[in-house]
Amino acid sequence: MARLIEHRKCEDGHSSVSCALQVLVYWATSFNSTIEAKVEEMQSTMAAEFEYLWALFEPGKIMVIENFRGMKGLTACVSLVGVEELTDDDTRKLRLTVQTIDTASGKYGYHKQIFTIRSFVGKEHVCDLGLYPLPYHKDSQELEKRLVSRGREFIQLTSGDCFHYQQYVGKVFLDGSDVTSDWEGKRIMVDCALNKIRSSSVVPKITRGRGNSWLDPDKLTDEELLICSGTVPAITMSGGTMGAAAIDCLRPVEWRDISVAKNVGLADDTKAKMEIVMQVAKAGFGHQQSTVILFHGDGNSGKKWTVEVIAEELRRPNFIILPFSHPQSSPMEWTYEFCNRWGAIMHVQEPINAMLDRGRHVPPAHFIGLECLVDDLRTLKGVVCFMTTSHAKWIQPELWPSVTFGVEFKKARAKGVTLIWSNVVAKAGVELTDKEIQSLAQEMDKISQINSVVKLALGLAESEGSKPGLEHFERARDMRKEFLEGTEVGQEMNHYT
């Protein structure tokens, strides 16, 4: 692995394109040889000016363009889908066809752009990192050598045709926060693909979590090196203050053991409740290929939790928005509301000093639906436990192109852990007392109540005349019927028809 591309300031009188380039290039595959690449001049076929560009030119990987379309502060994420070498007047040209991920319009989608590098001088294979933006660092060449010598592995944002979250462990530095020391060594979820870059004036000012000690980008040590720019995920502090984080020492981790939930640092009584709930979840949805429990924390106390069980289907589920109106009446002992649910996942020790909660901000410009987790869930076995924040509720579902539909139920005056049964295609939550949780762990009598909830949701789908909604719950009915067949509760399935 060699060095970074040198910085170049270039002017193009014909197109008025002025740009400073910082590029990582991997041409060995494209040209069937090991070459060096040194960009001398760059021009875009679009009518746009680029002040900065850093990218990884490798098919199937991500490159990020800062100040996209000449708009300062706007970052575009694109994937290189084609490379063509051209010859014009004895001048070598490279034409890059990229798939642009639209993160600014409020819609999640793709459209293609074409960028042309007019001339270049070949040198040598530079690197094959998945994503490596360090534009703020003065001595990037020396920095790269240190990183490579330590055998770093970096984020790879894509898998197939869609984005995926990756789990990493490492140090986290928050902008303007004094609680970041609690994050060191913790597992977090990184959704780095669709987050805006921090401005160049702010990026170097990232705290270590000790008062107001700022990191000097010109004096970073090996222990303080940061991965910034496009890899900065959005973080919401527990007090409601927005912050930005940079993650160092990235290393993929996986959770495949139910014992994870027994060591999340909760209070003893809460641990006991979680163990009971996990037993219920595993017994109730153990037939599914994979099950995930999401622990939803309420503030910093750690005394109130919501447990969401996601039991995945064997095939990839469809996530759609169902345009339901708020129901006017309900069973006597229940109050409920419809809500779209989505939550990014993280794991920290109690007390929860900061939590990742994208759902509290409507609408975020950069949205990734829960379906992004599906393929990753497909590889998991048993019950996997994560920790996240409270329910996400949106009153404008048209803002969300692809999210799950959920029904949240709360029993009046009930206290304790909230148990959310979820099979991804239909959700019904029951807030239980400690006694009821224990009963549910030993018996299955509560499943009939859950079935009645889905029946009610199905009735609302019929009244709305929503064909996707009907299919949505018919699949839930079939799954429950298969699961409950041969049990006393199985007789309840007649209510669905």
Short mmCIF file of C-alpha atoms in Angstrom, two decimals:
data_model
loop_
_atom_site.label_atom_id
_atom_site.label_comp_id
_atom_site.label_asym_id
_atom_site.label_seq_id
_atom_site.Cartn_x
_atom_site.Cartn_y
_atom_site.Cartn_z
CA MET A 1 0.00 0.00 0.00
CA ALA A 2 1.57 3.19 -1.13
CA ARG A 3 0.86 6.79 -0.42
CA LEU A 4 -2.05 9.14 -0.87
CA ILE A 5 -2.49 11.19 -3.97
CA GLU A 6 -0.79 14.52 -3.68
CA HIS A 7 -2.93 17.65 -3.30
CA ARG A 8 -3.26 19.57 -6.54
CA LYS A 9 -4.81 22.91 -7.34
CA CYS A 10 -5.98 22.98 -10.93
CA GLU A 11 -7.63 25.51 -13.17
CA ASP A 12 -9.57 24.77 -16.32
CA GLY A 13 -10.18 27.88 -18.38
CA HIS A 14 -12.76 26.24 -20.64
CA SER A 15 -15.09 24.99 -17.91
CA SER A 16 -14.15 27.34 -15.07
CA VAL A 17 -13.70 24.34 -12.84
CA SER A 18 -11.40 25.01 -9.90
CA CYS A 19 -10.74 22.13 -7.58
CA ALA A 20 -8.33 20.84 -4.99
CA LEU A 21 -8.02 17.09 -5.19
CA GLN A 22 -7.38 14.55 -2.53
CA VAL A 23 -7.88 11.16 -4.06
CA LEU A 24 -7.34 7.51 -3.28
CA VAL A 25 -7.14 5.44 -6.43
CA TYR A 26 -7.21 1.74 -7.12
CA TRP A 27 -6.57 1.10 -10.80
CA ALA A 28 -4.95 -2.34 -10.79
CA THR A 29 -8.19 -4.12 -11.67
CA SER A 30 -9.35 -1.65 -14.29
CA PHE A 31 -6.12 -1.57 -16.27
CA ASN A 32 -4.90 -5.12 -15.66
CA SER A 33 -1.65 -3.74 -14.37
CA THR A 34 -0.20 -2.03 -11.35
CA ILE A 35 0.03 1.67 -12.09
CA GLU A 36 0.41 4.88 -10.19
CA ALA A 37 -2.29 7.48 -10.52
CA LYS A 38 -1.61 11.15 -10.08
CA VAL A 39 -4.50 13.40 -11.02
CA GLU A 40 -3.32 16.59 -12.65
CA GLU A 41 -6.54 17.92 -14.05
CA MET A 42 -10.20 17.18 -13.47
CA GLN A 43 -13.35 18.30 -15.19
CA SER A 44 -16.94 17.28 -14.63
CA THR A 45 -19.39 16.89 -17.48
CA MET A 46 -21.99 18.48 -15.19
CA ALA A 47 -22.42 22.23 -15.09
CA ALA A 48 -21.00 22.43 -11.61
CA GLU A 49 -17.86 23.52 -9.84
CA PHE A 50 -16.13 21.39 -7.25
CA GLU A 51 -13.86 22.96 -4.68
CA TYR A 52 -12.87 19.67 -3.08
CA LEU A 53 -13.01 16.08 -4.13
CA TRP A 54 -11.86 12.99 -2.33
CA ALA A 55 -12.83 9.62 -3.59
CA LEU A 56 -11.96 5.98 -3.82
CA PHE A 57 -12.02 5.10 -7.49
CA GLU A 58 -12.82 1.44 -7.30
CA PRO A 59 -15.88 -0.24 -8.85
CA GLY A 60 -18.48 -1.15 -6.29
CA LYS A 61 -17.05 1.13 -3.62
CA ILE A 62 -18.12 4.53 -2.37
CA MET A 63 -16.64 7.89 -3.21
CA VAL A 64 -17.78 11.08 -1.57
CA ILE A 65 -17.85 14.47 -3.24
CA GLU A 66 -17.70 17.49 -1.00
CA ASN A 67 -19.47 20.71 -1.99
CA PHE A 68 -21.57 18.75 -4.45
CA ARG A 69 -22.82 20.82 -7.39
CA GLY A 70 -20.98 23.81 -6.03
CA MET A 71 -23.05 23.97 -2.86
CA LYS A 72 -20.84 24.44 0.15
CA GLY A 73 -21.44 21.98 2.93
CA LEU A 74 -23.34 19.54 0.71
CA THR A 75 -21.82 16.09 0.42
CA ALA A 76 -22.85 13.50 -2.14
CA CYS A 77 -22.18 9.78 -1.78
CA VAL A 78 -21.69 7.96 -5.05
CA SER A 79 -20.72 4.47 -6.10
CA LEU A 80 -18.50 3.94 -9.11
CA VAL A 81 -20.29 1.69 -11.60
CA GLY A 82 -18.14 2.12 -14.69
CA VAL A 83 -14.68 3.22 -15.83
CA GLU A 84 -13.78 4.00 -19.43
CA GLU A 85 -10.36 5.02 -20.76
CA LEU A 86 -10.49 7.43 -23.68
CA THR A 87 -7.89 8.83 -26.05
CA ASP A 88 -8.37 12.26 -27.57
CA ASP A 89 -5.55 14.11 -29.29
CA ASP A 90 -3.03 11.79 -27.66
CA THR A 91 -4.43 12.76 -24.25
CA ARG A 92 -5.53 9.96 -21.95
CA LYS A 93 -8.89 10.45 -20.31
CA LEU A 94 -10.86 8.57 -17.73
CA ARG A 95 -14.63 8.72 -17.74
CA LEU A 96 -16.22 7.62 -14.47
CA THR A 97 -19.88 6.69 -14.38
CA VAL A 98 -21.17 6.86 -10.85
CA GLN A 99 -24.44 6.12 -9.14
CA THR A 100 -25.34 9.06 -6.94
CA ILE A 101 -27.17 8.53 -3.68
CA ASP A 102 -29.53 11.45 -3.27
CA THR A 103 -29.37 12.54 0.37
CA ALA A 104 -30.49 16.14 0.12
CA SER A 105 -33.95 16.09 -1.44
CA GLY A 106 -35.62 14.16 1.34
CA LYS A 107 -35.98 11.12 -0.87
CA TYR A 108 -33.73 8.08 -0.76
CA GLY A 109 -32.78 7.10 -4.28
CA TYR A 110 -30.22 6.88 -7.02
CA HIS A 111 -29.46 8.74 -10.20
CA LYS A 112 -26.46 8.53 -12.46
CA GLN A 113 -23.84 11.16 -13.14
CA ILE A 114 -20.75 11.08 -15.33
CA PHE A 115 -17.44 12.60 -14.31
CA THR A 116 -14.45 12.92 -16.61
CA ILE A 117 -10.81 13.16 -15.58
CA ARG A 118 -9.18 14.65 -18.65
CA SER A 119 -5.57 13.80 -18.06
CA PHE A 120 -3.52 11.85 -15.61
CA VAL A 121 -0.10 10.27 -15.19
CA GLY A 122 0.02 6.64 -14.14
CA LYS A 123 2.24 5.67 -11.23
CA GLU A 124 1.35 2.83 -8.88
CA HIS A 125 -1.37 1.05 -6.95
CA VAL A 126 -2.34 3.33 -4.09
CA CYS A 127 -4.72 1.50 -1.77
CA ASP A 128 -7.84 -0.62 -1.48
CA LEU A 129 -9.50 0.90 1.56
CA GLY A 130 -13.28 0.96 1.69
CA LEU A 131 -13.53 4.55 2.92
CA TYR A 132 -10.69 6.69 4.15
CA PRO A 133 -11.47 10.41 4.37
CA LEU A 134 -9.01 12.52 6.31
CA PRO A 135 -9.19 15.85 4.47
CA TYR A 136 -8.64 17.91 7.59
CA HIS A 137 -5.24 16.47 8.39
CA LYS A 138 -2.19 18.41 7.25
CA ASP A 139 0.25 15.54 6.84
CA SER A 140 -2.03 12.97 5.26
CA GLN A 141 0.81 10.95 3.73
CA GLU A 142 2.52 10.35 7.06
CA LEU A 143 -0.84 9.72 8.66
CA GLU A 144 -1.71 7.09 6.09
CA LYS A 145 1.55 5.26 6.75
CA ARG A 146 0.81 5.07 10.45
CA LEU A 147 -2.69 3.79 9.83
CA VAL A 148 -1.54 1.14 7.39
CA SER A 149 1.27 -0.01 9.68
CA ARG A 150 -1.34 -0.70 12.33
CA GLY A 151 -3.37 -2.89 10.01
CA ARG A 152 -6.52 -0.82 10.09
CA GLU A 153 -9.72 -2.03 8.45
CA PHE A 154 -12.21 0.64 7.49
CA ILE A 155 -15.87 0.98 6.73
CA GLN A 156 -17.29 -0.59 3.61
CA LEU A 157 -20.65 1.02 3.06
CA THR A 158 -22.31 -1.15 0.47
CA SER A 159 -23.48 -4.71 0.14
CA GLY A 160 -25.15 -5.50 -3.14
CA ASP A 161 -27.49 -2.75 -4.24
CA CYS A 162 -28.39 -1.29 -0.85
CA PHE A 163 -26.74 0.27 2.14
CA HIS A 164 -26.16 -1.66 5.32
CA TYR A 165 -25.29 -0.70 8.81
CA GLN A 166 -22.05 -2.07 10.16
CA GLN A 167 -21.24 -2.64 13.80
CA TYR A 168 -17.96 -1.29 15.08
CA VAL A 169 -16.18 -0.94 18.38
CA GLY A 170 -13.78 1.84 19.22
CA LYS A 171 -13.36 5.29 20.70
CA VAL A 172 -16.00 7.90 20.05
CA PHE A 173 -15.36 11.63 20.18
CA LEU A 174 -18.36 13.92 20.32
CA ASP A 175 -18.43 17.54 19.29
CA GLY A 176 -19.00 19.71 22.34
CA SER A 177 -19.62 16.90 24.80
CA ASP A 178 -18.07 16.00 28.13
CA VAL A 179 -19.46 12.46 28.37
CA THR A 180 -17.58 10.79 25.57
CA SER A 181 -15.23 8.87 27.84
CA ASP A 182 -18.16 6.60 28.63
CA TRP A 183 -18.23 5.54 24.99
CA GLU A 184 -14.73 4.18 24.76
CA GLY A 185 -14.72 0.53 23.77
CA LYS A 186 -18.50 0.41 23.36
CA ARG A 187 -20.37 -1.08 20.44
CA ILE A 188 -22.16 1.35 18.20
CA MET A 189 -23.99 1.32 14.90
CA VAL A 190 -22.53 3.52 12.18
CA ASP A 191 -24.77 4.95 9.49
CA CYS A 192 -22.00 6.95 7.93
CA ALA A 193 -23.20 6.80 4.34
CA LEU A 194 -25.88 9.44 4.45
CA ASN A 195 -24.65 12.00 6.95
CA LYS A 196 -23.48 15.45 6.02
CA ILE A 197 -19.86 16.37 6.40
CA ARG A 198 -18.75 18.70 9.15
CA SER A 199 -17.44 21.98 7.80
CA SER A 200 -13.69 22.36 7.54
CA SER A 201 -13.74 24.96 10.31
CA VAL A 202 -15.46 22.60 12.73
CA VAL A 203 -13.97 19.20 11.89
CA PRO A 204 -10.66 19.70 13.75
CA LYS A 205 -12.50 20.82 16.90
CA ILE A 206 -13.50 17.43 18.23
CA THR A 207 -13.37 16.94 21.97
CA ARG A 208 -11.90 14.06 23.89
CA GLY A 209 -14.56 14.42 26.55
CA ARG A 210 -12.33 16.14 29.09
CA GLY A 211 -13.51 19.69 29.55
CA ASN A 212 -12.73 21.91 26.60
CA SER A 213 -9.55 20.21 25.45
CA TRP A 214 -9.62 20.31 21.67
CA LEU A 215 -7.73 17.98 19.42
CA ASP A 216 -5.12 19.69 17.30
CA PRO A 217 -5.22 18.07 13.84
CA ASP A 218 -1.57 18.93 13.36
CA LYS A 219 -0.53 17.12 16.54
CA LEU A 220 -2.61 13.96 16.49
CA THR A 221 -0.96 10.92 18.02
CA ASP A 222 -1.66 7.32 17.10
CA GLU A 223 -4.13 7.08 19.97
CA GLU A 224 -5.96 10.22 18.91
CA LEU A 225 -6.34 9.68 15.20
CA LEU A 226 -9.87 10.22 14.01
CA ILE A 227 -11.87 9.07 11.08
CA CYS A 228 -13.91 12.13 10.21
CA SER A 229 -15.75 13.72 7.34
CA GLY A 230 -18.17 11.30 5.70
CA THR A 231 -17.87 8.74 8.47
CA VAL A 232 -19.38 11.04 11.08
CA PRO A 233 -22.71 9.65 12.29
CA ALA A 234 -25.45 11.79 13.77
CA ILE A 235 -25.65 11.54 17.55
CA THR A 236 -28.40 12.82 19.82
CA MET A 237 -27.33 13.48 23.38
CA SER A 238 -29.59 12.38 26.21
CA GLY A 239 -30.35 16.00 26.99
CA GLY A 240 -31.68 16.57 23.49
CA THR A 241 -28.56 18.34 22.22
CA MET A 242 -27.40 17.33 18.77
CA GLY A 243 -23.75 16.42 18.39
CA ALA A 244 -21.49 14.80 15.83
CA ALA A 245 -19.08 11.96 16.45
CA ALA A 246 -15.91 10.61 14.95
CA ILE A 247 -14.94 7.00 15.47
CA ASP A 248 -11.43 5.70 15.85
CA CYS A 249 -9.98 2.20 15.92
CA LEU A 250 -12.86 0.82 13.90
CA ARG A 251 -13.22 -2.93 14.16
CA PRO A 252 -16.27 -4.96 13.12
CA VAL A 253 -18.05 -6.84 15.90
CA GLU A 254 -20.98 -9.23 15.97
CA TRP A 255 -23.46 -10.16 18.65
CA ARG A 256 -24.72 -13.72 18.35
CA ASP A 257 -25.28 -14.75 21.95
CA ILE A 258 -28.30 -14.16 24.15
CA SER A 259 -25.92 -13.66 27.07
CA VAL A 260 -25.11 -10.19 25.73
CA ALA A 261 -28.27 -8.86 27.33
CA LYS A 262 -27.20 -10.22 30.70
CA ASN A 263 -24.14 -8.00 30.72
CA VAL A 264 -25.38 -4.65 29.53
CA GLY A 265 -24.70 -2.95 32.82
CA LEU A 266 -28.31 -2.58 33.91
CA ALA A 267 -29.45 -2.53 37.52
CA ASP A 268 -29.92 -5.98 39.06
CA ASP A 269 -33.71 -5.83 39.10
CA THR A 270 -33.75 -4.67 35.49
CA LYS A 271 -31.46 -7.52 34.49
CA ALA A 272 -33.87 -9.99 36.00
CA LYS A 273 -36.74 -8.49 34.05
CA MET A 274 -34.74 -8.61 30.86
CA GLU A 275 -33.94 -12.27 31.36
CA ILE A 276 -37.63 -13.05 31.80
CA VAL A 277 -38.53 -11.07 28.70
CA MET A 278 -35.83 -12.81 26.68
CA GLN A 279 -37.20 -16.18 27.71
CA VAL A 280 -40.63 -15.08 26.56
CA ALA A 281 -39.27 -13.79 23.28
CA LYS A 282 -37.24 -16.86 22.54
CA ALA A 283 -40.16 -19.16 23.36
CA GLY A 284 -42.60 -17.07 21.37
CA PHE A 285 -40.56 -16.53 18.22
CA GLY A 286 -37.81 -19.12 18.47
CA HIS A 287 -39.09 -20.78 15.31
CA GLN A 288 -38.00 -17.80 13.27
CA GLN A 289 -34.67 -17.73 11.53
CA SER A 290 -33.45 -14.77 13.54
CA THR A 291 -34.76 -12.68 16.39
CA VAL A 292 -33.56 -9.31 17.59
CA ILE A 293 -34.47 -7.62 20.85
CA LEU A 294 -34.21 -3.85 21.01
CA PHE A 295 -33.97 -2.32 24.47
CA HIS A 296 -35.47 1.15 24.53
CA GLY A 297 -34.19 3.33 27.34
CA ASP A 298 -36.13 6.18 28.87
CA GLY A 299 -33.71 8.94 29.88
CA ASN A 300 -30.67 8.20 32.01
CA SER A 301 -32.39 6.37 34.85
CA GLY A 302 -32.35 2.95 33.23
CA LYS A 303 -35.49 2.05 35.17
CA LYS A 304 -37.96 2.01 32.32
CA TRP A 305 -37.37 -0.01 29.19
CA THR A 306 -39.21 -1.06 26.11
CA VAL A 307 -38.30 -4.41 24.64
CA GLU A 308 -38.97 -4.88 20.97
CA VAL A 309 -38.76 -8.34 19.47
CA ILE A 310 -38.18 -8.55 15.76
CA ALA A 311 -38.60 -12.05 14.43
CA GLU A 312 -37.62 -12.05 10.80
CA GLU A 313 -39.34 -13.97 8.06
CA LEU A 314 -37.47 -16.51 6.01
CA ARG A 315 -37.88 -14.29 2.96
CA ARG A 316 -37.15 -10.60 2.76
CA PRO A 317 -40.16 -8.69 4.09
CA ASN A 318 -41.63 -5.68 2.36
CA PHE A 319 -41.71 -2.49 4.40
CA ILE A 320 -44.53 -0.19 3.41
CA ILE A 321 -46.39 2.75 4.84
CA LEU A 322 -50.05 2.09 5.54
CA PRO A 323 -52.15 5.26 5.42
CA PHE A 324 -54.29 4.57 8.46
CA SER A 325 -56.29 7.22 10.21
CA HIS A 326 -56.21 7.42 13.97
CA PRO A 327 -58.84 5.00 15.33
CA GLN A 328 -61.82 6.57 17.07
CA SER A 329 -62.56 3.79 19.54
CA SER A 330 -60.75 0.94 21.21
CA PRO A 331 -61.29 -1.93 23.64
CA MET A 332 -62.13 -0.69 27.11
CA GLU A 333 -58.78 -1.42 28.76
CA TRP A 334 -56.50 -0.28 25.96
CA THR A 335 -55.32 2.99 24.55
CA TYR A 336 -53.38 2.84 21.34
CA GLU A 337 -52.10 4.71 18.34
CA PHE A 338 -50.58 3.88 15.00
CA CYS A 339 -47.00 4.85 14.41
CA ASN A 340 -44.21 4.23 11.98
CA ARG A 341 -41.26 2.77 13.81
CA TRP A 342 -37.59 2.98 13.06
CA GLY A 343 -34.56 3.05 15.31
CA ALA A 344 -30.83 2.98 14.82
CA ILE A 345 -29.20 0.51 17.16
CA MET A 346 -26.43 0.93 19.65
CA HIS A 347 -25.09 -0.63 22.83
CA VAL A 348 -23.76 1.34 25.81
CA GLN A 349 -23.41 0.72 29.52
CA GLU A 350 -25.84 2.19 32.01
CA PRO A 351 -26.27 5.03 32.72
CA ILE A 352 -27.08 5.96 29.16
CA ASN A 353 -25.17 9.17 28.71
CA ALA A 354 -25.95 9.55 25.03
CA MET A 355 -28.26 7.67 22.73
CA LEU A 356 -28.58 7.46 19.00
CA ASP A 357 -32.12 8.51 18.17
CA ARG A 358 -32.79 9.54 14.61
CA GLY A 359 -36.50 9.08 15.09
CA ARG A 360 -36.96 12.16 17.25
CA HIS A 361 -36.18 14.52 14.42
CA VAL A 362 -38.76 14.80 11.65
CA PRO A 363 -37.91 14.58 8.91
CA PRO A 364 -34.18 13.82 8.73
CA ALA A 365 -32.83 14.55 5.30
CA HIS A 366 -30.84 11.35 5.30
CA PHE A 367 -33.10 8.39 5.94
CA ILE A 368 -32.33 4.72 5.90
CA GLY A 369 -35.24 2.41 6.63
CA LEU A 370 -35.21 -0.60 8.85
CA GLU A 371 -35.08 -2.79 5.75
CA CYS A 372 -31.37 -1.99 5.56
CA LEU A 373 -30.88 -4.32 8.49
CA VAL A 374 -32.73 -7.26 6.99
CA ASP A 375 -29.87 -8.97 5.20
CA ASP A 376 -27.65 -8.54 8.23
CA LEU A 377 -30.35 -10.03 10.45
CA ARG A 378 -30.58 -12.95 8.08
CA THR A 379 -27.10 -14.04 9.07
CA LEU A 380 -27.77 -13.95 12.79
CA LYS A 381 -28.77 -16.98 14.82
CA GLY A 382 -30.72 -17.16 18.04
CA VAL A 383 -31.65 -14.06 19.95
CA VAL A 384 -29.53 -10.96 19.51
CA CYS A 385 -29.83 -8.07 21.93
CA PHE A 386 -29.26 -4.41 21.23
CA MET A 387 -30.00 -1.23 23.11
CA THR A 388 -31.65 1.79 21.57
CA THR A 389 -34.00 4.63 22.38
CA SER A 390 -37.70 5.20 22.81
CA HIS A 391 -40.43 4.85 20.22
CA ALA A 392 -40.20 6.88 17.04
CA LYS A 393 -43.55 8.39 16.11
CA TRP A 394 -44.33 10.37 12.99
CA ILE A 395 -47.54 12.10 12.09
CA GLN A 396 -46.56 12.63 8.46
CA PRO A 397 -45.99 9.14 7.05
CA GLU A 398 -45.72 10.49 3.51
CA LEU A 399 -42.27 11.72 4.48
CA TRP A 400 -41.00 8.17 4.80
CA PRO A 401 -40.62 6.13 1.61
CA SER A 402 -39.90 2.82 3.26
CA VAL A 403 -40.55 2.11 6.91
CA THR A 404 -42.31 -0.48 8.98
CA PHE A 405 -45.82 -0.10 10.23
CA GLY A 406 -46.37 -0.55 13.93
CA VAL A 407 -49.23 -0.53 16.38
CA GLU A 408 -48.34 0.59 19.88
CA PHE A 409 -50.66 -0.33 22.72
CA LYS A 410 -50.44 0.86 26.31
CA LYS A 411 -52.46 -0.58 29.14
CA ALA A 412 -53.82 2.08 31.46
CA ARG A 413 -51.92 2.59 34.71
CA ALA A 414 -49.65 -0.38 34.08
CA LYS A 415 -46.03 -0.06 35.15
CA GLY A 416 -42.86 -1.93 34.40
CA VAL A 417 -41.26 -3.18 31.23
CA THR A 418 -43.14 -2.70 27.97
CA LEU A 419 -43.11 -5.84 25.88
CA ILE A 420 -43.40 -5.35 22.14
CA TRP A 421 -44.11 -8.51 20.15
CA SER A 422 -43.07 -8.01 16.59
CA ASN A 423 -42.75 -10.30 13.60
CA VAL A 424 -41.80 -7.44 11.30
CA VAL A 425 -45.06 -7.58 9.36
CA ALA A 426 -47.36 -6.72 12.29
CA LYS A 427 -46.61 -5.32 15.71
CA ALA A 428 -48.62 -5.26 18.91
CA GLY A 429 -47.24 -4.01 22.19
CA VAL A 430 -48.51 -4.90 25.64
CA GLU A 431 -47.32 -3.01 28.70
CA LEU A 432 -47.16 -5.55 31.50
CA THR A 433 -46.70 -5.56 35.25
CA ASP A 434 -44.00 -7.71 36.81
CA LYS A 435 -46.60 -10.33 37.66
CA GLU A 436 -47.93 -10.38 34.12
CA ILE A 437 -44.44 -10.71 32.70
CA GLN A 438 -43.80 -13.70 34.92
CA SER A 439 -47.12 -15.20 33.87
CA LEU A 440 -46.37 -14.64 30.22
CA ALA A 441 -43.01 -16.31 30.65
CA GLN A 442 -44.76 -19.46 31.88
CA GLU A 443 -47.95 -19.50 29.87
CA MET A 444 -49.22 -18.49 26.47
CA ASP A 445 -52.59 -17.05 27.53
CA LYS A 446 -51.54 -13.53 26.58
CA ILE A 447 -51.03 -14.46 22.96
CA SER A 448 -54.79 -14.38 22.44
CA GLN A 449 -54.74 -10.72 23.46
CA ILE A 450 -52.00 -10.06 20.98
CA ASN A 451 -54.02 -11.85 18.31
CA SER A 452 -57.00 -9.62 19.07
CA VAL A 453 -54.77 -6.62 18.54
CA VAL A 454 -53.77 -7.82 15.10
CA LYS A 455 -57.42 -8.59 14.36
CA LEU A 456 -58.28 -4.99 15.16
CA ALA A 457 -55.51 -3.72 12.92
CA LEU A 458 -56.73 -6.00 10.14
CA GLY A 459 -60.23 -4.61 10.52
CA LEU A 460 -58.89 -1.10 10.16
CA ALA A 461 -56.99 -2.13 7.06
CA GLU A 462 -60.21 -3.48 5.57
CA SER A 463 -62.10 -0.29 6.42
CA GLU A 464 -59.43 1.77 4.72
CA GLY A 465 -59.58 -0.46 1.66
CA SER A 466 -55.82 -0.81 1.63
CA LYS A 467 -54.81 -3.84 -0.40
CA PRO A 468 -51.15 -3.63 0.68
CA GLY A 469 -52.39 -3.36 4.24
CA LEU A 470 -54.50 -6.48 3.87
CA GLU A 471 -51.59 -8.43 2.42
CA HIS A 472 -49.42 -7.06 5.20
CA PHE A 473 -51.58 -8.55 7.93
CA GLU A 474 -52.56 -11.68 6.02
CA ARG A 475 -48.92 -12.69 6.11
CA ALA A 476 -48.91 -12.05 9.85
CA ARG A 477 -52.00 -14.20 10.19
CA ASP A 478 -50.44 -17.08 8.27
CA MET A 479 -47.24 -16.91 10.30
CA ARG A 480 -49.10 -16.93 13.60
CA LYS A 481 -51.38 -19.72 12.41
CA GLU A 482 -48.38 -21.90 11.62
CA PHE A 483 -46.77 -21.05 14.93
CA LEU A 484 -49.87 -21.61 17.06
CA GLU A 485 -51.16 -24.67 15.24
CA GLY A 486 -51.89 -27.46 17.68
CA THR A 487 -52.22 -25.16 20.70
CA GLU A 488 -55.34 -23.94 22.44
CA VAL A 489 -54.55 -20.47 21.27
CA GLY A 490 -54.64 -21.79 17.74
CA GLN A 491 -58.42 -21.71 17.88
CA GLU A 492 -58.20 -17.94 18.07
CA MET A 493 -56.93 -17.82 14.53
CA ASN A 494 -60.49 -18.15 13.24
CA HIS A 495 -60.99 -14.54 14.26
CA TYR A 496 -58.66 -13.41 11.51
CA THR A 497 -60.97 -14.69 8.79
#
